[in-house]
Coordinates of C-alpha atoms in Angstrom, one line a residue:
Chain A
M1 CA -20.5 -9.8 -2.5
I2 CA -20.2 -7.6 1.0
T3 CA -20.5 -9.8 5.0
V4 CA -20.1 -8.2 8.2
D5 CA -20.4 -10.1 11.1
G6 CA -20.4 -8.9 14.1
I7 CA -18.3 -5.3 13.9
C8 CA -17.5 -3.9 17.2
K9 CA -15.7 -0.9 17.4
T10 CA -15.4 1.2 20.5
F11 CA -13.7 5.0 20.4
K12 CA -12.5 6.5 23.5
V13 CA -13.3 9.9 23.8
A14 CA -11.8 12.3 26.3
K15 CA -14.8 14.1 28.8
R16 CA -14.7 17.6 30.4
S17 CA -17.1 20.1 32.2
A18 CA -16.8 23.4 30.4
G19 CA -14.9 26.2 32.0
F20 CA -11.4 27.0 32.5
I21 CA -10.7 25.2 35.5
A22 CA -12.0 22.1 34.4
A23 CA -9.9 22.3 31.3
A24 CA -6.8 22.8 34.0
K25 CA -7.4 20.2 36.0
A26 CA -7.4 18.2 32.3
M27 CA -3.7 19.1 32.0
F28 CA -2.9 16.7 34.5
K29 CA -5.7 13.8 34.5
R30 CA -7.9 12.9 31.7
E31 CA -10.8 11.1 31.7
Y32 CA -12.2 9.1 29.0
I33 CA -15.8 7.6 28.4
A34 CA -16.2 5.0 25.8
I35 CA -18.4 5.4 23.4
D36 CA -19.9 2.0 21.3
A37 CA -19.9 3.3 17.9
L38 CA -21.1 0.2 16.4
R39 CA -22.1 -2.7 18.4
D40 CA -22.6 -6.5 16.9
V41 CA -23.3 -5.2 13.3
S42 CA -23.8 -7.8 10.5
F43 CA -25.1 -7.2 7.5
K44 CA -25.1 -9.0 4.3
I45 CA -24.9 -6.9 0.7
E46 CA -25.0 -8.5 -2.5
E47 CA -23.4 -7.4 -6.3
G48 CA -26.0 -4.8 -8.0
E49 CA -27.5 -4.1 -4.7
V50 CA -28.2 -0.4 -4.1
V51 CA -28.5 -0.3 0.0
G52 CA -29.6 2.6 2.1
Y53 CA -28.1 3.5 5.1
I54 CA -30.2 5.2 7.3
G55 CA -30.1 6.4 10.8
P56 CA -29.6 9.7 13.3
N57 CA -26.7 11.4 13.6
G58 CA -23.9 9.9 15.5
A59 CA -25.6 6.4 14.9
G60 CA -22.5 4.6 13.5
K61 CA -23.2 5.3 9.8
S62 CA -19.7 6.9 8.2
T63 CA -18.5 4.6 11.0
T64 CA -19.8 1.6 9.2
I65 CA -18.8 2.9 5.9
K66 CA -15.0 3.7 7.5
V67 CA -14.8 0.1 8.2
M68 CA -16.0 -1.4 5.3
S69 CA -13.5 0.9 3.2
G70 CA -10.6 -0.1 5.7
I71 CA -9.9 2.9 6.8
L72 CA -10.9 1.7 10.3
V73 CA -10.0 -1.5 12.2
P74 CA -12.6 -3.0 14.1
D75 CA -12.1 -3.9 17.5
S76 CA -13.9 -7.5 16.6
G77 CA -15.7 -9.1 14.2
K78 CA -15.5 -9.8 10.6
C79 CA -16.2 -7.9 7.5
E80 CA -15.3 -10.0 3.8
I81 CA -16.1 -7.6 1.1
L82 CA -15.0 -9.7 -2.8
G83 CA -13.0 -12.3 -0.5
R84 CA -11.3 -9.7 1.4
T85 CA -10.4 -8.1 4.6
P86 CA -10.6 -4.5 4.0
W87 CA -8.6 -3.4 6.9
K88 CA -6.1 -6.4 6.7
E89 CA -5.4 -6.0 2.9
R90 CA -6.2 -2.6 2.7
I91 CA -4.2 -1.4 -0.4
A92 CA -5.5 -4.7 -2.8
H93 CA -8.9 -3.9 -1.3
V94 CA -9.4 -0.1 -2.3
K95 CA -9.0 -0.5 -6.0
N96 CA -12.1 -2.1 -6.0
I97 CA -13.8 0.9 -4.2
G98 CA -14.9 4.3 -4.9
V99 CA -15.5 6.2 -1.9
V100 CA -17.7 9.6 -1.2
F101 CA -17.3 11.8 1.9
G102 CA -20.2 14.2 1.8
Q103 CA -18.6 16.8 4.1
R104 CA -15.0 15.9 2.8
S105 CA -13.1 16.8 -0.6
Q106 CA -10.8 14.5 -2.2
L107 CA -10.0 17.0 -5.1
W108 CA -6.6 19.5 -4.4
W109 CA -8.0 22.8 -3.7
D110 CA -5.7 24.8 -6.0
V111 CA -5.4 23.0 -9.1
P112 CA -8.1 22.6 -11.4
V113 CA -10.4 19.2 -11.7
I114 CA -8.8 17.9 -14.3
D115 CA -5.3 17.5 -12.5
S116 CA -6.5 15.5 -9.4
F117 CA -8.6 13.3 -12.4
E118 CA -4.6 12.8 -14.0
L119 CA -3.6 12.2 -10.6
L120 CA -6.2 9.4 -9.7
K121 CA -5.7 7.6 -12.8
D122 CA -2.0 7.5 -11.9
I123 CA -2.4 6.6 -8.1
Y124 CA -4.9 3.8 -9.2
K125 CA -2.8 3.0 -12.1
I126 CA -5.9 3.3 -14.6
P127 CA -5.1 2.3 -18.0
Q128 CA -5.3 5.2 -20.8
N129 CA -8.0 3.7 -22.6
E130 CA -10.0 2.6 -19.6
Y131 CA -9.6 6.5 -18.4
S132 CA -11.0 8.0 -20.9
N133 CA -13.7 6.3 -21.5
N134 CA -14.6 6.4 -17.9
L135 CA -14.1 10.2 -18.4
D136 CA -16.3 10.6 -21.2
M137 CA -18.9 8.8 -19.6
L138 CA -18.8 10.4 -16.0
V139 CA -18.3 14.2 -17.8
Q140 CA -21.2 13.8 -19.9
T141 CA -23.6 11.8 -17.4
L142 CA -22.5 14.3 -14.5
D143 CA -22.6 17.4 -16.8
I144 CA -19.6 18.7 -15.5
S145 CA -17.7 19.2 -19.0
G146 CA -17.7 23.0 -18.4
I147 CA -16.0 23.1 -14.7
I148 CA -12.9 20.3 -14.8
N149 CA -10.5 22.8 -16.0
T150 CA -11.8 25.4 -13.4
P151 CA -9.5 25.3 -10.2
V152 CA -11.9 23.7 -7.5
R153 CA -11.7 26.7 -5.0
Q154 CA -14.0 28.5 -6.7
L155 CA -16.5 25.6 -7.7
S156 CA -19.9 25.9 -5.7
L157 CA -20.7 22.9 -3.7
G158 CA -22.8 21.2 -6.1
Q159 CA -20.6 21.3 -8.8
R160 CA -17.6 19.9 -6.3
M161 CA -19.9 17.5 -5.2
R162 CA -20.5 16.1 -8.7
C163 CA -16.9 16.3 -9.6
E164 CA -16.3 14.3 -6.4
I165 CA -18.4 11.4 -7.5
A166 CA -16.5 11.4 -11.2
A167 CA -13.3 11.0 -9.3
S168 CA -14.0 8.3 -7.2
L169 CA -15.4 6.5 -9.7
L170 CA -12.3 7.0 -12.6
H171 CA -10.9 3.6 -11.5
S172 CA -14.3 1.8 -12.2
P173 CA -14.8 0.6 -8.7
R174 CA -17.5 -2.2 -8.4
I175 CA -18.7 -0.6 -5.2
L176 CA -19.6 2.5 -4.4
F177 CA -19.7 4.2 -1.1
L178 CA -21.8 7.0 0.0
D179 CA -21.3 8.9 2.7
E180 CA -23.7 11.2 2.8
P181 CA -23.2 12.4 -1.3
T182 CA -26.5 14.9 -1.7
I183 CA -25.7 16.9 1.6
G184 CA -25.8 20.7 1.2
L185 CA -27.1 20.5 -2.5
D186 CA -29.9 22.2 -4.0
A187 CA -32.8 20.0 -5.7
V188 CA -31.3 20.0 -9.2
S189 CA -27.9 18.9 -8.4
K190 CA -29.8 15.9 -5.7
I191 CA -31.9 15.1 -8.8
A192 CA -28.9 14.8 -11.0
V193 CA -26.6 13.0 -8.5
R194 CA -29.6 9.9 -7.9
N195 CA -30.3 9.7 -11.8
F196 CA -26.6 9.1 -11.9
I197 CA -26.4 6.8 -9.0
K198 CA -29.4 4.7 -10.7
K199 CA -27.6 4.5 -14.1
I200 CA -24.4 3.9 -12.6
N201 CA -26.3 1.1 -10.8
K202 CA -28.3 0.1 -13.7
E203 CA -25.5 0.0 -16.2
K204 CA -22.4 -0.9 -14.6
K205 CA -23.9 -3.3 -11.9
V206 CA -21.9 -1.1 -9.3
T207 CA -23.4 -1.7 -6.2
V208 CA -24.5 1.2 -3.6
I209 CA -24.4 2.0 -0.6
L210 CA -25.4 5.1 0.6
T211 CA -26.4 7.1 3.9
T212 CA -27.9 10.3 4.1
H213 CA -30.6 12.0 5.9
D214 CA -32.4 12.5 3.3
M215 CA -35.2 10.2 2.5
N216 CA -36.4 11.5 -1.0
D217 CA -32.4 9.8 -1.6
I218 CA -33.5 6.4 -0.3
E219 CA -37.4 6.3 -1.6
A220 CA -35.9 7.3 -5.2
L221 CA -32.8 4.9 -4.6
A222 CA -32.5 2.6 -2.6
E223 CA -34.9 -0.8 -2.2
R224 CA -33.3 -1.9 0.7
V225 CA -32.7 -0.1 3.3
L226 CA -30.4 -0.7 7.0
L227 CA -31.6 1.6 9.9
I228 CA -28.6 1.8 12.5
G229 CA -29.6 3.6 16.0
K230 CA -26.5 3.4 18.6
G231 CA -24.3 1.4 17.0
R232 CA -26.7 -1.8 16.5
I233 CA -28.7 -2.9 13.0
L234 CA -32.6 -2.2 13.9
Y235 CA -34.3 -2.7 10.8
D236 CA -33.1 -4.2 7.2
G237 CA -35.5 -5.0 4.7
S238 CA -37.6 -3.3 2.0
L239 CA -38.6 0.3 2.1
K240 CA -42.2 -1.0 1.4
D241 CA -41.9 -3.5 4.3
L242 CA -40.9 -0.1 6.5
R243 CA -44.0 1.3 5.0
N244 CA -46.3 -1.6 5.9
R245 CA -45.0 -1.8 9.6
F246 CA -44.6 1.6 10.8
G247 CA -46.3 3.3 8.0
A248 CA -49.6 1.7 8.0
N249 CA -51.5 5.0 8.7
K250 CA -53.1 6.8 6.0
T251 CA -53.8 11.0 5.3
I252 CA -57.8 11.7 3.9
T253 CA -58.0 14.9 2.9
V254 CA -61.5 16.4 1.8
D255 CA -63.0 18.9 0.4
Y256 CA -66.6 19.6 0.9
S257 CA -69.0 22.4 0.4
E258 CA -69.6 24.6 3.6
N259 CA -69.2 23.2 7.0
H260 CA -68.8 24.8 10.6
Q261 CA -69.1 22.0 12.5
P262 CA -65.7 20.2 13.5
I263 CA -65.5 16.7 12.4
E264 CA -64.7 14.2 15.1
I265 CA -64.7 10.0 13.8
A266 CA -63.1 7.4 16.2
G267 CA -59.6 6.3 15.7
T268 CA -58.7 9.5 13.3
K269 CA -56.9 12.4 14.5
L270 CA -57.7 15.9 12.5
L271 CA -54.9 17.7 11.5
S272 CA -56.6 20.2 9.8
W273 CA -60.1 22.2 9.6
S274 CA -61.8 24.9 7.6
P275 CA -64.9 25.5 6.9
E276 CA -64.2 24.4 3.6
R277 CA -61.3 21.1 4.2
A278 CA -60.1 18.9 6.5
S279 CA -56.8 16.5 7.0
L280 CA -57.5 13.9 9.1
Y281 CA -55.2 10.9 10.0
V282 CA -55.7 7.2 10.1
D283 CA -54.7 5.1 11.9
T284 CA -55.7 1.9 10.1
K285 CA -54.8 -0.7 12.6
E286 CA -58.3 1.0 14.6
V287 CA -60.3 2.0 11.6
K288 CA -60.3 1.5 8.0
V289 CA -59.9 3.5 5.3
S290 CA -63.1 2.8 3.5
D291 CA -65.3 3.4 6.8
V292 CA -63.7 6.9 7.7
I293 CA -64.7 7.7 4.1
S294 CA -68.3 6.6 3.8
M295 CA -68.7 8.4 7.5
L296 CA -67.3 11.5 6.0
S297 CA -70.0 11.6 2.8
D298 CA -72.7 11.1 5.6
K299 CA -71.9 13.6 7.2
L300 CA -70.4 16.6 4.7
E301 CA -71.5 16.8 0.7
L302 CA -67.7 15.7 -0.4
T303 CA -66.7 17.6 -3.3
D304 CA -63.0 15.5 -3.6
V305 CA -61.2 13.1 -1.5
T306 CA -57.3 12.1 -1.1
V307 CA -55.5 9.6 0.4
E308 CA -52.2 9.7 1.1
N309 CA -49.6 7.5 2.7
P310 CA -47.7 9.3 5.3
P311 CA -44.3 10.8 3.9
I312 CA -40.8 8.6 4.7
E313 CA -40.1 11.3 6.6
E314 CA -42.7 10.6 9.7
I315 CA -42.3 6.8 9.7
I316 CA -38.8 7.6 10.1
V317 CA -39.4 9.8 13.3
E318 CA -41.8 7.2 14.4
L319 CA -39.3 4.6 13.8
Y320 CA -36.6 6.5 15.9
K321 CA -39.6 7.4 18.9
E322 CA -39.9 3.4 18.9
Y323 CA -36.2 2.3 19.0
A324 CA -35.7 5.5 21.7
L325 CA -33.2 6.9 19.3
Chain B
M1 CA 6.9 4.7 -9.0
K2 CA 4.6 6.6 -11.4
V3 CA 2.6 7.6 -8.5
Y4 CA 5.2 9.3 -6.6
A5 CA 5.9 10.5 -9.8
S6 CA 2.7 12.3 -10.1
V7 CA 2.5 13.3 -6.8
F8 CA 5.6 15.2 -7.2
K9 CA 4.5 16.9 -10.7
M10 CA 1.0 18.6 -9.2
R11 CA 3.5 19.9 -6.1
L12 CA 5.4 21.6 -8.1
I13 CA 2.7 22.9 -10.2
N14 CA 1.1 24.1 -7.4
G15 CA 4.2 25.4 -6.1
L16 CA 5.1 26.9 -9.5
Q17 CA 1.4 29.0 -8.9
Y18 CA 2.8 31.4 -6.1
R19 CA 5.2 33.8 -7.5
T20 CA 5.1 36.3 -5.3
A21 CA 5.6 34.5 -2.5
A22 CA 8.7 33.5 -4.4
L23 CA 9.5 37.3 -4.8
A24 CA 9.5 37.9 -1.6
G25 CA 11.0 35.0 0.0
V26 CA 14.2 35.9 -2.3
A27 CA 13.9 39.3 -0.4
T28 CA 13.9 38.3 2.5
Q29 CA 16.5 35.8 2.3
F30 CA 19.1 38.7 1.0
F31 CA 18.2 40.5 3.8
W32 CA 19.5 37.4 6.4
G33 CA 22.7 36.5 3.9
F34 CA 23.9 40.0 4.6
M35 CA 23.1 40.2 8.3
F36 CA 24.4 37.1 8.7
I37 CA 27.7 38.0 6.8
M38 CA 28.3 41.6 8.3
I39 CA 28.0 40.2 11.6
Y40 CA 30.7 37.0 10.8
E41 CA 33.1 40.0 8.7
A42 CA 33.3 41.8 12.1
F43 CA 33.9 38.9 14.0
Y44 CA 36.9 37.5 11.9
Q45 CA 38.2 41.0 11.6
N46 CA 38.5 41.3 15.6
A47 CA 39.2 37.5 15.9
S48 CA 42.9 36.9 17.4
V49 CA 43.3 33.0 16.1
K50 CA 42.5 32.0 13.2
Q51 CA 39.4 30.0 12.8
P52 CA 38.6 26.6 11.6
I53 CA 37.0 27.8 8.6
T54 CA 38.1 30.8 6.2
L55 CA 35.9 34.2 5.9
E56 CA 35.4 33.2 2.3
Q57 CA 34.3 29.5 2.7
L58 CA 31.7 31.1 5.5
I59 CA 30.2 33.7 3.2
D60 CA 29.9 30.5 0.7
Y61 CA 28.3 29.1 3.8
V62 CA 25.7 31.3 4.0
W63 CA 24.5 32.3 0.6
L64 CA 24.4 28.5 0.5
Q65 CA 22.2 28.4 3.7
Q66 CA 19.7 31.1 2.3
A67 CA 20.0 29.9 -1.4
F68 CA 18.6 26.2 -0.1
L69 CA 16.3 27.2 2.8
A70 CA 13.6 25.0 1.7
F71 CA 16.1 22.2 1.8
I72 CA 17.2 22.7 5.5
T73 CA 14.4 24.0 8.1
F74 CA 11.9 21.9 9.7
W75 CA 9.5 25.4 9.3
F76 CA 9.5 24.8 6.2
R77 CA 5.9 22.3 6.3
D78 CA 3.1 21.3 4.9
G79 CA -0.4 21.9 6.6
E80 CA -2.0 20.2 4.4
I81 CA -1.2 16.6 5.7
F82 CA -1.5 18.8 9.4
D83 CA -4.9 19.7 8.0
L84 CA -5.4 16.0 7.0
I85 CA -4.7 14.4 10.4
T86 CA -6.6 17.2 12.4
S87 CA -10.2 17.3 10.3
G88 CA -10.3 13.9 9.4
N89 CA -9.5 13.8 5.6
I90 CA -7.1 11.3 5.9
A91 CA -9.9 8.8 5.5
Y92 CA -9.5 9.3 2.1
E93 CA -6.1 9.0 1.9
L94 CA -6.8 6.1 3.3
C95 CA -8.4 4.7 0.3
R96 CA -5.9 4.9 -2.1
P97 CA -4.1 2.0 -3.4
S98 CA -0.6 3.4 -2.1
G99 CA 1.4 3.4 1.2
I100 CA 0.7 6.4 2.9
Y101 CA 4.4 6.9 3.7
G102 CA 5.6 6.9 0.4
F103 CA 3.4 9.2 -1.1
W104 CA 3.5 11.7 1.9
Y105 CA 7.4 11.4 1.6
S106 CA 7.5 12.3 -2.2
K107 CA 5.0 14.7 -1.7
L108 CA 7.2 16.5 1.2
V109 CA 10.3 16.6 -1.2
A110 CA 8.6 18.0 -4.2
Q111 CA 7.3 20.5 -2.3
R112 CA 10.8 21.8 -1.0
L113 CA 12.0 21.2 -4.4
S114 CA 9.7 23.3 -5.7
S115 CA 10.0 26.2 -3.9
A116 CA 14.0 25.8 -3.8
L117 CA 13.3 26.0 -7.2
L118 CA 11.7 28.9 -7.7
R119 CA 14.4 30.5 -5.0
C120 CA 18.1 29.6 -5.7
F121 CA 18.8 30.5 -9.0
P122 CA 17.9 34.3 -8.6
I123 CA 19.9 34.4 -5.1
L124 CA 22.6 32.0 -6.9
I125 CA 22.8 34.5 -9.9
I126 CA 23.1 37.7 -7.9
T127 CA 25.5 36.4 -5.2
F128 CA 28.0 35.3 -7.8
L129 CA 28.0 38.1 -8.8
L130 CA 28.7 40.3 -6.0
P131 CA 31.8 41.4 -5.5
E132 CA 34.9 40.0 -3.0
P133 CA 34.4 38.9 -0.3
Y134 CA 30.7 39.7 -0.2
G135 CA 29.9 36.7 -3.3
L136 CA 29.3 33.4 -3.7
S137 CA 32.9 31.3 -4.9
V138 CA 33.2 28.8 -7.1
P139 CA 33.9 24.6 -5.3
P140 CA 37.6 24.3 -5.7
G141 CA 37.1 21.6 -8.2
V142 CA 34.4 19.7 -10.4
D143 CA 34.5 16.5 -8.1
A144 CA 33.8 19.0 -5.3
F145 CA 30.9 20.7 -7.1
I146 CA 29.8 16.7 -7.7
M147 CA 30.1 16.2 -4.6
F148 CA 28.2 18.9 -3.4
I149 CA 25.2 18.3 -5.4
V150 CA 25.3 14.5 -4.4
T151 CA 25.1 15.4 -0.8
L152 CA 22.6 18.2 -1.4
L153 CA 19.9 15.7 -2.6
L154 CA 20.7 12.7 -0.2
G155 CA 20.4 15.6 2.4
L156 CA 17.4 16.9 1.4
L157 CA 15.6 12.7 1.6
V158 CA 17.4 12.7 4.6
L159 CA 16.0 15.8 6.2
V160 CA 12.3 14.9 4.7
A161 CA 12.8 11.6 6.4
T162 CA 13.3 13.3 10.1
S163 CA 10.2 15.8 9.4
M164 CA 8.2 13.1 8.9
F165 CA 8.6 12.2 12.6
I166 CA 6.6 15.6 13.0
Y167 CA 3.7 14.3 11.3
I168 CA 3.6 10.9 12.5
S169 CA 3.2 12.7 16.1
V170 CA 0.1 14.9 14.7
F171 CA -2.1 11.6 15.2
Y172 CA -1.0 11.6 19.0
T173 CA -0.8 15.3 19.9
M174 CA -3.7 16.2 17.4
S175 CA -1.8 19.6 17.0
P176 CA 1.1 20.7 15.2
T177 CA 2.3 23.2 17.3
G178 CA 4.6 21.8 20.0
S179 CA 6.4 18.7 18.1
Q180 CA 7.1 21.4 15.3
L181 CA 8.5 24.0 17.9
L182 CA 10.8 21.2 19.3
F183 CA 11.8 20.2 15.7
N184 CA 12.5 23.7 14.9
I185 CA 14.9 24.4 17.7
I186 CA 16.5 21.2 17.6
G187 CA 17.1 21.0 13.9
D188 CA 18.4 24.8 13.7
F189 CA 20.4 24.7 15.9
F190 CA 22.1 21.3 15.4
S191 CA 21.8 21.6 11.5
G192 CA 24.4 25.0 11.9
V193 CA 21.5 27.6 10.3
L194 CA 22.0 29.6 14.2
I195 CA 25.4 28.7 14.2
P196 CA 28.1 27.4 11.3
I197 CA 29.2 24.3 13.0
P198 CA 33.0 24.6 12.4
L199 CA 32.7 27.7 14.8
M200 CA 30.7 25.5 17.9
P201 CA 33.4 24.7 20.5
E202 CA 34.6 21.3 20.2
W203 CA 32.8 19.3 22.9
L204 CA 29.4 20.6 21.2
Q205 CA 30.6 19.3 18.0
R206 CA 31.3 16.0 18.7
I207 CA 27.2 15.8 19.8
V208 CA 26.4 17.2 16.3
Y209 CA 28.1 14.8 14.4
I210 CA 26.5 12.4 16.0
L211 CA 23.1 13.8 15.2
P212 CA 21.7 13.6 11.4
F213 CA 20.3 17.4 11.4
R214 CA 23.4 18.2 9.9
L215 CA 23.8 16.2 7.1
A216 CA 21.4 18.2 5.2
S217 CA 23.0 21.6 5.3
D218 CA 26.2 22.2 6.8
L219 CA 27.6 19.0 5.0
P220 CA 26.8 19.7 1.4
F221 CA 27.7 24.1 2.0
R222 CA 31.0 23.1 3.4
V223 CA 31.9 20.2 0.5
Y224 CA 31.3 23.0 -1.9
S225 CA 33.7 25.6 0.2
G226 CA 36.1 22.8 0.0
N227 CA 35.9 22.8 4.1
I228 CA 35.1 19.3 3.6
P229 CA 37.5 17.7 1.4
V230 CA 36.3 15.1 -1.2
E231 CA 37.5 11.8 0.2
E232 CA 35.8 12.8 3.5
A233 CA 32.8 13.9 1.8
M234 CA 32.7 10.5 0.0
K235 CA 32.3 8.8 3.8
S236 CA 29.6 11.1 4.8
I237 CA 27.5 10.0 1.6
L238 CA 27.4 6.7 3.2
I239 CA 26.5 7.9 6.6
Q240 CA 23.7 9.9 4.8
L241 CA 22.9 6.5 3.6
I242 CA 23.0 4.5 6.8
W243 CA 20.7 7.4 8.4
L244 CA 18.2 7.5 6.1
G245 CA 17.8 3.8 5.9
I246 CA 17.3 3.9 9.7
L247 CA 14.6 7.1 9.2
V248 CA 12.4 6.0 6.6
V249 CA 12.6 2.3 8.3
S250 CA 11.4 3.4 12.2
G251 CA 9.1 6.6 10.0
R252 CA 7.6 3.4 8.6
G253 CA 6.9 1.6 11.2
L254 CA 5.9 4.3 13.3
L255 CA 3.3 5.5 11.0
G256 CA 1.6 1.8 10.8
K257 CA 1.2 1.6 14.2
A258 CA -0.3 5.3 14.5
L259 CA -3.2 4.8 11.3
K260 CA -3.9 1.3 13.3
R261 CA -5.4 3.5 16.2
V262 CA -6.7 6.1 13.8
V263 CA -9.7 7.8 15.0
V264 CA -11.3 9.8 12.2
Q265 CA -12.1 12.9 13.1
G266 CA -15.2 14.9 12.6
G267 CA -17.5 12.2 11.7

């Protein structure tokens, strides 16, 4: 459905040092540095997938999304989405996709949300009946019936974001690109957005590609993760494999009856300690979890034991570290 | 076509929300109108030779200018489009299944129309009621009036096609200030907003008649006042159409080029 093959994109960025003299100099002679936003990016996405696209700031996530939605023209490489090259057949291509840029707004600022929707209906030439069906569904599942008659400028960020998502799905696109859809949202709105994405993926078979910095989004939604750093794809696979590869470590938390001796076990790291409770970080390559527990029970009178996977955030930090991002 | 109609409608709704701005605009237009008329009155009283345009025609010229200001000046601009380009929100415009040129064009025309619709009627009605010679007179004939409407609307299309180049230039300069200023000065001068074209020296008039700027204001206003006869107006319509073609085709081409190298600002 989506094939990206060897996409490269370089941006020319004007460079100048701080200060007035540098600014005055730049009026005559400008220095540019070339920044490789994307270097040989390739991947394939099948219909109905939800793919999480992650990477640190400036890694090239948004640039990839923009290339795939036909906004940017790459310097080289091929991209085929539903049989079309986005930037060559932009108008035909964009009919099949919906895009949400979390940091931008596609709604008209001064008029009620519903007016923007009506305009989109005409822009995409959506048949009346399809439009009303989609609108009903979106208004209901995104819970925006109370706000679609309010001017956009009076909406909160969370309310606006839900309207933005609705706006990008009115024309029943087959692919949805979400560029940081949960940026700046509170927990309730985040969960609403996530549930909604799950729902349309399941019920309407919409292929979803989302970029985010919130690993909970990825954990809740994406089976597959693409990691990009410095313009290169570094990892492409399931979240589970990612965990196995980088998250081979566990955290053991034990409660015990009072003991004033700090614990020391080879292959583990003490994360926190008090006379009643300790948290240990276990590197499972060096020592097995069961061994640690038996050693602990030898030394202490345990009352409770919990073994946890490290949070996905930590895995990502590890990953970034490993690739020196 | 329907898209353009809805963009147009949207813009109109948007424009109609700002009633106070329209009222203030009307007041300003009266101030300027009276000021110009008083200056020209003094000038005509002391002129020793016969001028190529009568004072009555000139007064019509001034009032029409004030009533249709939104049709004729370049400083009437759409900040939204500038913001789109400089902030990177153009990303959204580019994922719509419509050409950017047509989309913006209809938006710009609608904006000027909505503004003019709000302002022209109070000015026209009041100036009709003003005593001679300060008031607006009726056109010399029905045919002149029809010609006036046709040239005025075509002129609007020519002007918007010209102003499109300001927006395109922002893709390169990232700041509208420079091109805006340039277009303002050139436009206001060569369209006869600063000095009515019939009062310009002959050598300057020759230059002005080659350029497209006068087609939006000078031409329709002088057709209305009878300074330009109907037969000549017919010929001018042809010139308007030719200019419209040239400007739209080159604007489209240039915008297409700019979009190829577009950089979406701000990540």
